[in-house]
CSV table of C-alpha atoms in Angstrom, one decimal:
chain,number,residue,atom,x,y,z
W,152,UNK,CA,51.3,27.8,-16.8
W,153,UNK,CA,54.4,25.2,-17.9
W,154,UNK,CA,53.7,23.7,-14.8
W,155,UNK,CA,50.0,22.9,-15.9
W,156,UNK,CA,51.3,22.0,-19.8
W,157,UNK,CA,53.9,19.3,-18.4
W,158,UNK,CA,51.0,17.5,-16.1
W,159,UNK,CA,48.7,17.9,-19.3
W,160,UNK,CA,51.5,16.0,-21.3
W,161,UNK,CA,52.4,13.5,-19.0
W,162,UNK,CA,49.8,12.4,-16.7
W,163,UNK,CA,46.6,12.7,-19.9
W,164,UNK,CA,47.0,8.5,-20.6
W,165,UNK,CA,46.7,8.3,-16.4
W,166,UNK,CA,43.9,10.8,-16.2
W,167,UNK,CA,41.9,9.0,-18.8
W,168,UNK,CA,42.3,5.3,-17.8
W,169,UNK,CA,41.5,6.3,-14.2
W,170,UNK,CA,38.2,7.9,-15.3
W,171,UNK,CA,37.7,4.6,-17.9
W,172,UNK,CA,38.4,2.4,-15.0
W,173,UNK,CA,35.7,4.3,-12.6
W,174,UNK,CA,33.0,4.1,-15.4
W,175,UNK,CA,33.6,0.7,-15.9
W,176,UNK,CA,33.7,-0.4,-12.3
W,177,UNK,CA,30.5,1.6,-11.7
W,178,UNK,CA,28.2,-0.2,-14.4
W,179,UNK,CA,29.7,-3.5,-13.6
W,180,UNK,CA,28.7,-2.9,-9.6
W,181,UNK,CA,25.5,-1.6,-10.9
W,182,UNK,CA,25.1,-4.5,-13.2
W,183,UNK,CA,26.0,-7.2,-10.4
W,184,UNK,CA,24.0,-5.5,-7.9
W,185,UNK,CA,21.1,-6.7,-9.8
W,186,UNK,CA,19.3,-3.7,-11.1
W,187,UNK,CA,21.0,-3.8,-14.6
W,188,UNK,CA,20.0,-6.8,-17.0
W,189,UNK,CA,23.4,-7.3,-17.9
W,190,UNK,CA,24.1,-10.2,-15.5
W,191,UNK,CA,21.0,-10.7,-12.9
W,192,UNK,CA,17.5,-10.7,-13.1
W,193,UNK,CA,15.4,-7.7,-12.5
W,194,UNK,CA,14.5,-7.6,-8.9
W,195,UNK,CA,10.9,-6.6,-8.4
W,196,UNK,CA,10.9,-5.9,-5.0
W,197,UNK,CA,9.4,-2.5,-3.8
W,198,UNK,CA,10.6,-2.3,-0.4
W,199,UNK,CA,10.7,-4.7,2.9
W,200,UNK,CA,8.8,-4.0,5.7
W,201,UNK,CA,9.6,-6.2,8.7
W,202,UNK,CA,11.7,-8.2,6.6
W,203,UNK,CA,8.5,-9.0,4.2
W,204,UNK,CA,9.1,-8.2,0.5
W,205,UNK,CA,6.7,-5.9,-1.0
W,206,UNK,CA,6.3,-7.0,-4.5
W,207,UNK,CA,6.2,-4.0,-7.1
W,208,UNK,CA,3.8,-5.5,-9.9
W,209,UNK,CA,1.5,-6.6,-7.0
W,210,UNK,CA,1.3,-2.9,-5.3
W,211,UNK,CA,1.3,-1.2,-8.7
W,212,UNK,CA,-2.3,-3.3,-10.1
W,213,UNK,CA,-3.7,-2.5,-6.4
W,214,UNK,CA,-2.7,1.0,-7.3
W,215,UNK,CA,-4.5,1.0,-10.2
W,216,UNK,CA,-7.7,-0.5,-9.0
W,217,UNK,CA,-7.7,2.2,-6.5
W,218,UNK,CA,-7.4,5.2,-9.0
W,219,UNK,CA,-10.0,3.6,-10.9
W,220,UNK,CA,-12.4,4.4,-8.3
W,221,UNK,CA,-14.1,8.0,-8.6
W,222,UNK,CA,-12.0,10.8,-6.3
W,223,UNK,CA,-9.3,9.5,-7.4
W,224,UNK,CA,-8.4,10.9,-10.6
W,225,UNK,CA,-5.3,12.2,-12.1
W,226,UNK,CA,-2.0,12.6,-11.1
W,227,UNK,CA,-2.7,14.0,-7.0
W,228,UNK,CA,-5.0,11.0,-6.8
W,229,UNK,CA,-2.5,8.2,-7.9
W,230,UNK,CA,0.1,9.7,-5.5
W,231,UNK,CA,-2.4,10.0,-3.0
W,232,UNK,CA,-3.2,5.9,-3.7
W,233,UNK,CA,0.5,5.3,-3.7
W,234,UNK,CA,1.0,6.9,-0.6
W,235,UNK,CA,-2.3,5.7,1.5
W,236,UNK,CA,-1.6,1.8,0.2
W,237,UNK,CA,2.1,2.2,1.5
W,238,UNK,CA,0.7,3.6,4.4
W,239,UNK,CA,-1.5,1.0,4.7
W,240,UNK,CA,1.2,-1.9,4.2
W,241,UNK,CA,3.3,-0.4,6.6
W,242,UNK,CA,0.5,-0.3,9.7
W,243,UNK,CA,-0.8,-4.2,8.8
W,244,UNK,CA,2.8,-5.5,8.6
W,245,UNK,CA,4.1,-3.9,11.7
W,246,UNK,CA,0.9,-3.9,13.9
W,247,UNK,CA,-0.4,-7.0,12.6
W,248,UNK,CA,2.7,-8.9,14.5
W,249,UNK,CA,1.5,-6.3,17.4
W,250,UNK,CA,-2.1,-7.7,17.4
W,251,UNK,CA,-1.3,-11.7,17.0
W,252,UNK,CA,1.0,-11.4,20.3
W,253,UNK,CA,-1.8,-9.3,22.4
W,254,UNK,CA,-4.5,-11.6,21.1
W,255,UNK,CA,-6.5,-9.0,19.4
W,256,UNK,CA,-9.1,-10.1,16.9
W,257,UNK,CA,-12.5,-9.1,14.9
W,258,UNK,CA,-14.8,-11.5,14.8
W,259,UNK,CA,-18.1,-12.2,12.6
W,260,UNK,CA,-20.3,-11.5,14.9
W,261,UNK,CA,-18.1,-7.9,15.6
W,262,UNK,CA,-18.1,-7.0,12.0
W,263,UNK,CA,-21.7,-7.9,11.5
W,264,UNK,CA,-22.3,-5.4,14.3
W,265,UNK,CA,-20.4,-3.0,13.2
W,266,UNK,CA,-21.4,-2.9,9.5
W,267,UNK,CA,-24.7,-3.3,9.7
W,268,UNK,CA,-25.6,-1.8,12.9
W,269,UNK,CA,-27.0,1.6,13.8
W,270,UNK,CA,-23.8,3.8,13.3
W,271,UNK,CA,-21.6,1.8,10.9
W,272,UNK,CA,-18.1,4.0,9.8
W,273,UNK,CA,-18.6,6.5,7.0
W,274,UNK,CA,-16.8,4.5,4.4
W,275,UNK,CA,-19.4,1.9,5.0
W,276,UNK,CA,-21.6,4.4,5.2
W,277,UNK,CA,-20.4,6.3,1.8
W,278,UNK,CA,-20.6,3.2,-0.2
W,279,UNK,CA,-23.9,1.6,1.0
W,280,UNK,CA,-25.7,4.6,2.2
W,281,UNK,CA,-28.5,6.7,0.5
W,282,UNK,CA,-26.7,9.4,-1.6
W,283,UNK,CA,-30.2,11.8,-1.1
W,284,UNK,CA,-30.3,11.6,2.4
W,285,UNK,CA,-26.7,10.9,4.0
W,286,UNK,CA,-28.8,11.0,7.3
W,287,UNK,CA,-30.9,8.1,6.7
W,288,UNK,CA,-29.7,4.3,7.2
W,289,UNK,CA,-31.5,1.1,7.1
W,290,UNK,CA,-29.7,-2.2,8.0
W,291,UNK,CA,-32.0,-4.5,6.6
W,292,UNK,CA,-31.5,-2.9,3.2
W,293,UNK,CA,-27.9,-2.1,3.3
W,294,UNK,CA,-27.4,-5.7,4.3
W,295,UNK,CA,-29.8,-6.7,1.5
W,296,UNK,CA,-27.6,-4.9,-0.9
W,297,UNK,CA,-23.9,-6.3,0.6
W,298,UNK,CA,-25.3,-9.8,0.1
W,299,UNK,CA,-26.6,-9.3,-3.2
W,300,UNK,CA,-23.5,-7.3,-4.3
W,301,UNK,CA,-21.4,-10.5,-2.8
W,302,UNK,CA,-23.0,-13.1,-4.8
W,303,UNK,CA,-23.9,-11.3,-7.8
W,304,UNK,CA,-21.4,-8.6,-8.5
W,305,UNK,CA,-18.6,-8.3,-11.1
W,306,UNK,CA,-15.2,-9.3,-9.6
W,307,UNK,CA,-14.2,-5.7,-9.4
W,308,UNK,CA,-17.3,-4.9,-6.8
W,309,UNK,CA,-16.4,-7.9,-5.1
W,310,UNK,CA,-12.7,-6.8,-4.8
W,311,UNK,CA,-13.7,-3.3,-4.2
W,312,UNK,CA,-15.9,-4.8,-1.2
W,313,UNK,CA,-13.3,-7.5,0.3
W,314,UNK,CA,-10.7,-4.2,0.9
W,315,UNK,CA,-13.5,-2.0,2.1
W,316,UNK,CA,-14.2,-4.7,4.2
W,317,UNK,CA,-11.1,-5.2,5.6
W,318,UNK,CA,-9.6,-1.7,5.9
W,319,UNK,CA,-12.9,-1.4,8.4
W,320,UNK,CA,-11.5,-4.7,9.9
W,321,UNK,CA,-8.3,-2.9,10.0
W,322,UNK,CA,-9.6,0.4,11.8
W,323,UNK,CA,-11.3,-1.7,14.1
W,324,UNK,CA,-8.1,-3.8,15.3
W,325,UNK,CA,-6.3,-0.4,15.5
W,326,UNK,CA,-9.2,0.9,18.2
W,327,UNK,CA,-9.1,-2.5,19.9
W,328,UNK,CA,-5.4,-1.7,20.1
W,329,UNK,CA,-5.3,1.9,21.4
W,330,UNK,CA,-8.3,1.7,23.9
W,331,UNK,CA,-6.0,-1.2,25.8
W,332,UNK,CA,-2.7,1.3,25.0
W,333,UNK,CA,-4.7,3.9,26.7
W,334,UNK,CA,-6.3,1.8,29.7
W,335,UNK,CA,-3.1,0.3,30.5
């Protein structure tokens, strides 16, 4: 018990600079690592894929146009946006190198086909369809409502469209890409 008294006595100025010195050295390196405003700026940056910078205002307003749209409500559907946009990111950075060096492209004439053709992909499908009869499709009208929707929509439709547009762009790249992964 002395021997715990003397250290206690001694060694107290030593104990508390040291612990002073490590608090002050670790918001300094906090500080000049650039996530304090202290010193630096604020860095924005989300993540890096591929050595790209994801930009965190940018992914956070796509976010929230996402939840906007019906389904995705509440707290499951943001983190469900969060994760399916970072999902998304990831695959288009890292394949999209993938599908430049093999040559693999969409063209027009290939989306034309696909979207308005007679079994277009069920997002297409979903958003252009007939709600009372799911079964149903007619190209000439769906096509009759894309075109009207691109000219004369609000610039939310016409964002909405331009993603849904290429996400189906997307999927198609990524079937290009595994029917030659699988035929090779």
């Amino acid at each position: 018990m002395s021997l715990i008294q003397k250290i206690r006595d001694k060694y107290a100025r030593v104990a508390v600079i040291a612990i002073g010195l490590a608090l002050l050295g670790f918001i300094l390196m906090d500080a000049f690592a650039g996530r304090g405003s202290i010193f630096g700026s604020q860095d924005t940056t989300l993540g890096k894929i591929n050595g790209e910078k994801i930009e965190a205002d940018a992914f956070m307003r796509r976010v929230s146009e996402i939840t906007k749209r019906p389904g995705f409500e509440g707290e499951n559907g943001t983190a469900q946006a969060v994760n399916g946009l970072w999902q998304q990111e990831v695959t288009n950075r890292v394949m999209g190198e993938q599908y430049e060096e093999l040559g693999i492209t969409v063209t027009d004439k290939e989306l034309d086909q696909l979207l308005f053709g007679p079994n277009p992909p069920q997002e297409f499908r979903q958003a252009f369809g007939n709600p009372q009869d799911p079964t149903s499709w007619d190209p000439g009208q769906v096509r009759q409502q894309y075109n009207q929707l691109k000219k004369s929509g609000t610039p939310d439709q016409k964002a909405q469209l331009i993603e849904l547009v290429d996400y189906i762009g997307q999927e198609q790249l990524m079937n290009k890409y595994n029917a030659l992964f699988m035929s090779s």
